[in-house]
Amino acid sequence: MTEQFEPVIIGFTCNWCSYRAADLAGTARIKYPPNIRLIRLMCSGRLDPTFVLQALASGADGVMITGCHPGECHYLEQNYKAMRRFLLLRRMLTQMGIEPQRVKLVWASAAEGARLAQEITAMVEEVRALGPLNWGKVEVPAFSPHPSSLKEEVPA
Amino acid sequence: MAERIGVYVCHCGSNIAGVVDVVQVAQWAAGRLKHRGVIIARDYKFMCSSLGQELIEQDIKELGLTRVVVAACSPHLHEQTFRNACARAGLNPYLCELVSIREQVSWVHTDKVAATEKAKAVTSGGVERVLWDEPLEPLRVPIHPATLVVGGGIAGIQAALEIADGGHRVYLVEREPSIGGHMAQFDKTFPTLDCAACILTPKMVSVGMHPNITMMTWSEVEKVEGYVGNFTVTVRQKARCVKTDLCTGCGVCEEKCPKKVVDNVFEAGLGYRKAIYTPFAQAVPKYPVIDRENCTYFQKGTCKACEKFCPTGAIDFSQQDELITLQVGNIVLATGFDLFDSRRIPQYGYGRLANVFTSLEFERMCNAAGPTNGNVVLRDGLTAPKTVGIIHCVGSRDKNFNNYCSAICCMQSLKFAHIVKERTGAEVYNFYIDMRTAAKAYDEFDQRVRDEGTHVIRGRAAEVTDAARMPGEEGKLIIQAEDTLIGRQRRIPVDMVLLAAGLEPRRDAKQTAQLFGLSCSADGWFIEKHPKLDPVATMTEGIFIAGCVQGPKDIPNSVVQGAAAAARVQGRIQQKEISLEPVRASINEHRCSGCRICNNLCPFNAILFHDDRMVSEINPALCQGCGTCVAACPAGAISGTVFSNEQILAQIQGLLMLNLNGGRVEELVAA
Amino acid sequence: MSENGSKPKFAMYWAAACGGCEIAVLNIHEKILDVDANFEIVFWPVAMDAKYKDVEAMPDGSILLTLFNGAIRNSENEAIARLLRRKSQILVAFGSCACQGGLPSLANLGTSQALFDAAYDGPSTDNPQGVRPQPQWAAPEGQLHIPEFYPAVKTLNQVVPVDYYMPGCPPESPQIAAVIDLVLQVLGGKAALPPPGAVIGAGDSTVCDECKRARNEKKITQFVRIQDVQPDPALCLLEQGLLCNGPATRSGCGALCPMAGALCVGCYGPAEGVLDYGARLMTAVASVIDSTNPAEIERILDGIPDPAGAFYRFNMGGSLLRAGRLPRKSKVAHEP
Amino acid sequence: MNYGYYPGCSLERNAAAYDVSTRAVAAHLGLGLDELEDWNCCGATEYIAINKLAAYALIGRNLALAQKQLHAPGNGRLAADGRAQLVAPCSACFLNLRKADRYLQDDETLRTATNEALAAGGLRYDPGTIFVRHLLDVMVNDVGFEEIKRRVTKPLTGLRVAPYYGCLLVRPRLGGELSNAEYPTELDQLMKALGAEVVDFPLKAHCCGGHMTQISAEVAYELLRRLLQNAADYKADVIVTLCPMCQLNLDAYQSRVNQHFGAGFNLPILYFTQMMGLAFGLDEKALGFGKEIVSAAAALAKIGEPPKAGAPARRRKDDKALPMPGAKP
Amino acid sequence: MTSPIHPQQTFLQDVIDATPGGDTLRTCLQCGTCGGSCPSGADMDATPRRLFAMIAAGLRDEVLQSNTPWYCVSCYYCMVRCPQEIHITDVMYSLKRMAIREGYTDHDAAPDFSQTFIGYVERYGRSFELGLATRFHLAHSPLRKVGIGTLALDMFARDRLALTPKRIKDMEGLHAILETAKAMARKAEATGGSKLL
Ligand SMILES: Cc1cc2nc3c(=O)[nH]c(=O)nc-3n(C[C@H](O)[C@H](O)[C@H](O)COP(=O)(O)OP(=O)(O)OC[C@H]3O[C@@H](n4cnc5c(N)ncnc54)[C@H](O)[C@@H]3O)c2cc1C
Ligand SMILES: Cc1cc2nc3c(=O)[nH]c(=O)nc-3n(C[C@H](O)[C@H](O)[C@H](O)COP(=O)(O)OP(=O)(O)OC[C@H]3O[C@@H](n4cnc5c(N)ncnc54)[C@H](O)[C@@H]3O)c2cc1C
Ligand code: SF4
Ligand code: SF4
Ligand code: SF4
Ligand code: SF4
Ligand code: SF4
Ligand code: SF4
Ligand code: SF4
Ligand code: SF4
């Protein structure tokens, strides 16, 4: 085991801006910690809050949502919708005991590879400081078997 | 059906293999992801090479792969390559996923162990996702052969002529009474100093006479519906109050009209026109229009002098605006630029100090057909200046205004220096930050103007004032600046100041963008599909941009873009149909509750609501696949191809390696 | 299906719930006679006397149909759920609490400690000794046990596999009657059972589908509370800034609440295929907020003082974050 | 309307005329000015040149006192946005207070450190809680020209006024200054509202030399000469100012400028509040007249005189002149 | 003969750190708007623009010896006109502080004026014009005190010059605040926390 807690962060990126920013960070060999794993969406507007909940519920310690800067959306204005959802989601997550630092919204244009890398680095640090998503607090009930196992348990 | 997945891990020479243990990743995938359907996992030096692609093709054929995951570079680079390879081997190309372990792993991480672990996770994410990929076909859309060109400046003219010469119908919509745009206002054009009218007029005439061009001046686009290949455009033809079939263009009306108006458009505020007018002598078309806002008859109910004197009875005060509907397959936007408003920089005194002029005012002044017949004079209309200062970068390269370089104003200022010298023999001082003359024969022009004795001072003018401080300054305008090459302040008394105001997006650029469903950059210039490799296409299929609407540029580049846009349009028309990426959303009517949440979320108006059935529907040709509506539908009635819920949720789980736990999310969480 | 001529056996159980589900079943009028005529009721504590040990004594799988209502709040609920699962061929999660945790699962937003504090130390409680429930208690008469209180409310399928889900708080009587009809038809060989895991007794669109209120493109500039306004009786409530849960709630109830001028509260749970009810409702509502200015959006959002409560009222138990979850169907990659 | 009031050191003695006229005019207009208790010097432009942190702490003390006093429960001095408004008549004080508030907001290190220092005096300041405003801004934007016009009983007809803004009220642009950093017009409009004839003073926002009179007199005299010369060129009777430093430099050093350049400027320098009081018909003694070194008596005597020359000749019909930008036909 | 430049690498960073919003200094275009705008530009031995080039080149000595910051009258013209939105005036203040700290200024009157001014502020909590004028002028231009004297007389005559300084009530509190601030600054200097300097 490593002594240091290594968080896992799922990043949602927009195909036109932040995914390209990540490409650019790569091309420019800008370094950032390997704790983030990216998923490409067509737009930050595609971001369904369910994805965030699913990632957190599935073991991610943080989620970074990224998109074009306001006013620069490739699809004109969809990032504003992402922003609205994010602002409401953040309120809801706080009530659910999830620290707001674990879910971030970052605007990064295709040119901002360095900025994206910087944001990732900062977020990894922050989440590392918070420690693992505290499921103790969340009180997850015990596991329930998969419905496909019905066959075995229910006599014919 | 059992899926048979092939995983291919690329070394990219040492680009990936130098950091990620690619062999280990492939072995791991073959072993640990076997239960997810991975039947073969290979690593290879260069997956994108023809040998690498053949490897995949061979496996598809021989091992009967049903899905393919390539772990290599960014999908933006080679997604198409690997999809094509799959297609060649008979596998639907959309059953192939390319995940990035180069840009997102080996190039950005240094810890080899961690990078290898991440590469595994990324691959696992790809495998989970590919399981949910669906076989898709590109959408095919027929192309209507007619084209709409909006804006009759040099860029629009060029585009229209090229397309029309290719044998296709063009509708050219221009807001002003005549085509010509800014270029028609100039006297001479750099760097060769040809007369603008001499080179532009023949082109304008060609447009006017071209059998394939329907010219619609004094018109504006009101509505754009439909999508690439099949746009329905509504154009408002403003009432000219002149019957064009009767008017001979004799100009008597204009002469007799008693109402004089400052012409803020064509004469840039430096001259007058009448209430009935053609903006300039070579205007195309030649028919005048009545400017109702200023016409005495329309404002006060009496006058009608024009009607009285018109020899052909062409005046018709009762004309109304007309709405015309056009059917076109492609659109070229060439609406150009506006000049930066120099009043925004009060220290240069424009609008307060009479003898400070903007560049466009000066263009009109030195134009032989302009308000001063080409005489370079002060605001009094009589006195020739003995000293003239030209200030570069007005409103450009300045974070307080526009941060960009307007690209043409250095050359334009040098042109002014030349013209002033030529016409008046005055001493000329150009104040510049950097002399930007980077195009063919441009720097030579700079040298020529210096050779003619123009003084160039490297330093941005700090202010223009009429407050004399030293002897010799009384009654003059004083330009104060630091001559940065000697590091001293200088005050140059001049008679006339010319401001090289920058180029700005049209004041209504945002509305125009909205009308056509395009995006503007933060500055307001329309965004091209790719700044280097696709500068005239836009993200909206079927809509192209040319000229200054895309960013500041000179005439040669505007012409190049007009021609390039035309070439793109003609290619489309020739193909007769285009295929579009099948990234689309669709609504399951059965599930849709008609809640109308999604209805105003689509910026492309792709979602329509059927009142009768109370369900919403997506027009696949308008949908651009952003997925916003998919993410919003509370009933889960909307799904999207290529980025479906299942694909993304599965990828999340794959990235978190939950597939290794037999789907038992909670166990991992509890751990 | 019935074995050697005897009537198939029927059971119903009431776990952490209010009892409304039981009443709803009794409320199916003459249909209840069909139940009695066609089934042998072996276990239904609210209607007849029976002991757990009687059920334990039954052979496994001997009960044909069990309607289980209520969420799993304590160890007793879970034990009976397991017991009935073993004994039943068809186990139906009956009502919101069994399906999605129902109202009781809102408790999952806080800790057990906080719940006890509220219940045993609240302003309306007189408890001078500060007595708290103890799972075990040594009384002079001997050791006493009460069921163990779980830290979180679970849905039925979080403790045992469930065959069918029948949502509603309670499920609407006509829907119950229809389900009973279906089972009878299946028994008579005239119909087939729906696929396992299906939701029965409900529609597969959402409440808006059944709601007759007129609606327009949605643009919300403020949220209001229903007690503070006089809503337009014919217009979509959500459009009027009222947080109606209809868009995200499975249809089947006939849009009773919105048609009566009340807000849909979401008792029928998520629509088909939806992973997390609250997230879907929330994303829909957030999407149509009519502002692009963060400060303005925040101001509008201030109109929803308790988002988690508002979006998950009946569905917290089934949420991704605050309880167990319906495991996602995993795409089978290869045949085992 | 009620405001916190920070007079600043100058207004205590050297610019007493500004202080008394401000108080008189404010009382007349019903503006409540609630002087900050135990305020200290803002440090002018000097402290910041020696010790940054101490300078911010010095200014911070005033802001902290203002926060304490103006945010005290029930004093009713909060604006709609929850900030309390603190008015400073001196441009240097205004800028120091405004800038400190802004930079403390922007710079976390500085904010923390400043508050650490303030804590030693039992104080703390939360940037953004005090909205620092200049007196002219309040007059123009809160009271408004309409109200001011309504109050005028003795219009300043016939008096040619050069409105002089100086630097620190119009620049730098930290938000909330006057309309324009180069060519502001608020004071012009105010003087017009009082009935004065306002000259379009090109150097209206140029520098008076600030502390340069103390450091390099020659440099300072030249800056002052430019202003005086320009005002004289435009035939101004008085220069109206809104800053004690500007007033002092132009007034007290005018004779030295004359000496130095062999010039004969004789331009009285008055505060805009004095002009307001005059036009409102307030008692002249209560407005601090007579404290100016260059006497204003002769200039003020002109008030009420009919304008000398007739209207300027109309343009000839055949005028060749080109239209001025923005001109109507 | 001037010697070739030996750049002092950290100088630019030091100036940036000392200036609120100082980062922009790196982006100076050398356009000269500041130098052209400056009312005392003609009397400075380097225009602000030139000074910034010197800072970038690391000419610490020359910059800190320059009279430029001391001739800055805080008119902020440069700052509002600078196309790169550089906080020029604030840079001037930073340079003054650096010059004083690093002992570059004994030749100049300006720092002494600032010092004398704040001496009174620190002592009384308010400025004291008469004291300032006499002390400062006695020290720097005793010959001119006659001239200043007539000015002072004019002021006296109109009751515009106080004979005794005003003192604030909580002098103790102010003293504690300023001493704490100064102590922190000294500590920052010792430990190199230049953002506070
Ligand atoms: C003072 C000055 C001097 C210059 N000198 C030179 C030079 O010497 N050499 C050189 O190479 N370049 C020069 N340029 C640059 C040159 O002007 C541009 O490169 C060129 O005009 C760009 O052409 P355009 O067609 O893109 O735009 P424009 O010329 O602006 O034409 C756009 C047209 O679209 C119309 N329009 C706008 N909006 C709408 C709408 N919504 N609907 C319908 N129609 C609309 C306008 O009326 C106009 O006719 C100069 C620029 C300036 C400002
Ligand atoms: C060091 C450098 C860096 C640059 N960086 C950038 C940059 O970052 N961004 C940017 O936008 N631009 C950049 N440029 C400019 C860019 O390289 C050119 O704009 C671009 O390459 C021009 O493309 P081309 O097709 O006209 O010419 P070329 O790239 O020169 O291609 C001409 C082709 O024709 C072939 N050829 C030549 N003669 C014959 C013949 N007789 N028969 C058959 N084939 C022939 C040549 O072999 C060659 O393949 C850079 C240029 C240089 C020198
Ligand atoms: S919003 Fe997009 S998110 Fe949509 S295109 Fe823009 S960033 Fe990308
Ligand atoms: S409208 Fe009549 S007068 Fe005017 S140009 Fe046409 S024909 Fe001539
Ligand atoms: S009616 Fe109008 S356009 Fe015609 S002459 Fe009169 S003013 Fe001119
Ligand atoms: S082209 Fe020249 S004048 Fe125009 S903005 Fe660029 S540098 Fe300045
Ligand atoms: S996916 Fe985007 S573009 Fe397509 S219909 Fe939905 S909102 Fe419109
Ligand atoms: S949001 Fe979904 S349910 Fe509502 S109208 Fe749109 S598609 Fe139908
Ligand atoms: S004005 Fe700004 S950019 Fe220009 S030289 Fe001065 S500091 Fe540099
Ligand atoms: S603020 Fe200082 S440096 Fe800037 S222009 Fe004014 S005097 Fe010059």
Short mmCIF file of C-alpha atoms and ligand atoms in Angstrom, two decimals, chain A residues 43 46 75 78 81, chain B residues 583-587 598 600-607 617-620 622-631 638-640, ligand 7:
data_model
loop_
_atom_site.label_atom_id
_atom_site.label_comp_id
_atom_site.label_asym_id
_atom_site.label_seq_id
_atom_site.Cartn_x
_atom_site.Cartn_y
_atom_site.Cartn_z
CA CYS A 43 -20.42 18.95 -25.04
CA ARG A 46 -24.30 16.32 -22.38
CA TYR A 75 -23.00 24.43 -29.64
CA GLN A 78 -25.09 24.50 -24.01
CA LYS A 81 -27.04 24.50 -19.23
CA VAL B 583 -23.94 11.60 -33.71
CA ARG B 584 -27.58 12.38 -33.13
CA ALA B 585 -30.25 12.42 -30.52
CA SER B 586 -33.65 10.86 -30.98
CA ILE B 587 -36.83 10.67 -28.96
CA CYS B 598 -36.40 19.72 -23.90
CA ASN B 600 -36.11 25.18 -25.88
CA LEU B 601 -32.82 23.54 -25.06
CA CYS B 602 -31.67 23.02 -28.60
CA PRO B 603 -29.76 25.93 -30.09
CA PHE B 604 -30.32 24.51 -33.56
CA ASN B 605 -34.09 24.30 -33.15
CA ALA B 606 -33.91 20.61 -33.90
CA ILE B 607 -36.63 19.73 -31.42
CA GLU B 617 -39.51 14.96 -32.01
CA ILE B 618 -35.95 15.62 -33.12
CA ASN B 619 -35.10 16.50 -36.68
CA PRO B 620 -31.96 14.43 -37.22
CA LEU B 622 -30.69 19.72 -37.61
CA CYS B 623 -29.42 17.95 -34.53
CA GLN B 624 -25.69 18.43 -34.06
CA GLY B 625 -25.46 15.80 -31.39
CA CYS B 626 -24.42 17.90 -28.43
CA GLY B 627 -26.51 15.72 -26.14
CA THR B 628 -27.88 18.49 -23.98
CA CYS B 629 -31.45 17.37 -24.46
CA VAL B 630 -30.47 13.76 -23.75
CA ALA B 631 -29.09 14.86 -20.43
CA ILE B 638 -34.21 10.88 -25.45
CA SER B 639 -31.22 8.85 -26.35
CA GLY B 640 -28.11 9.76 -28.25
S1 SF4 F 7 -28.66 16.66 -29.00
FE1 SF4 F 7 -28.29 18.83 -28.92
S2 SF4 F 7 -28.44 19.40 -31.04
FE2 SF4 F 7 -29.42 17.43 -30.90
S3 SF4 F 7 -31.54 17.88 -30.55
FE3 SF4 F 7 -30.61 17.63 -28.56
S4 SF4 F 7 -30.10 19.70 -27.95
FE4 SF4 F 7 -30.44 19.74 -30.13
#
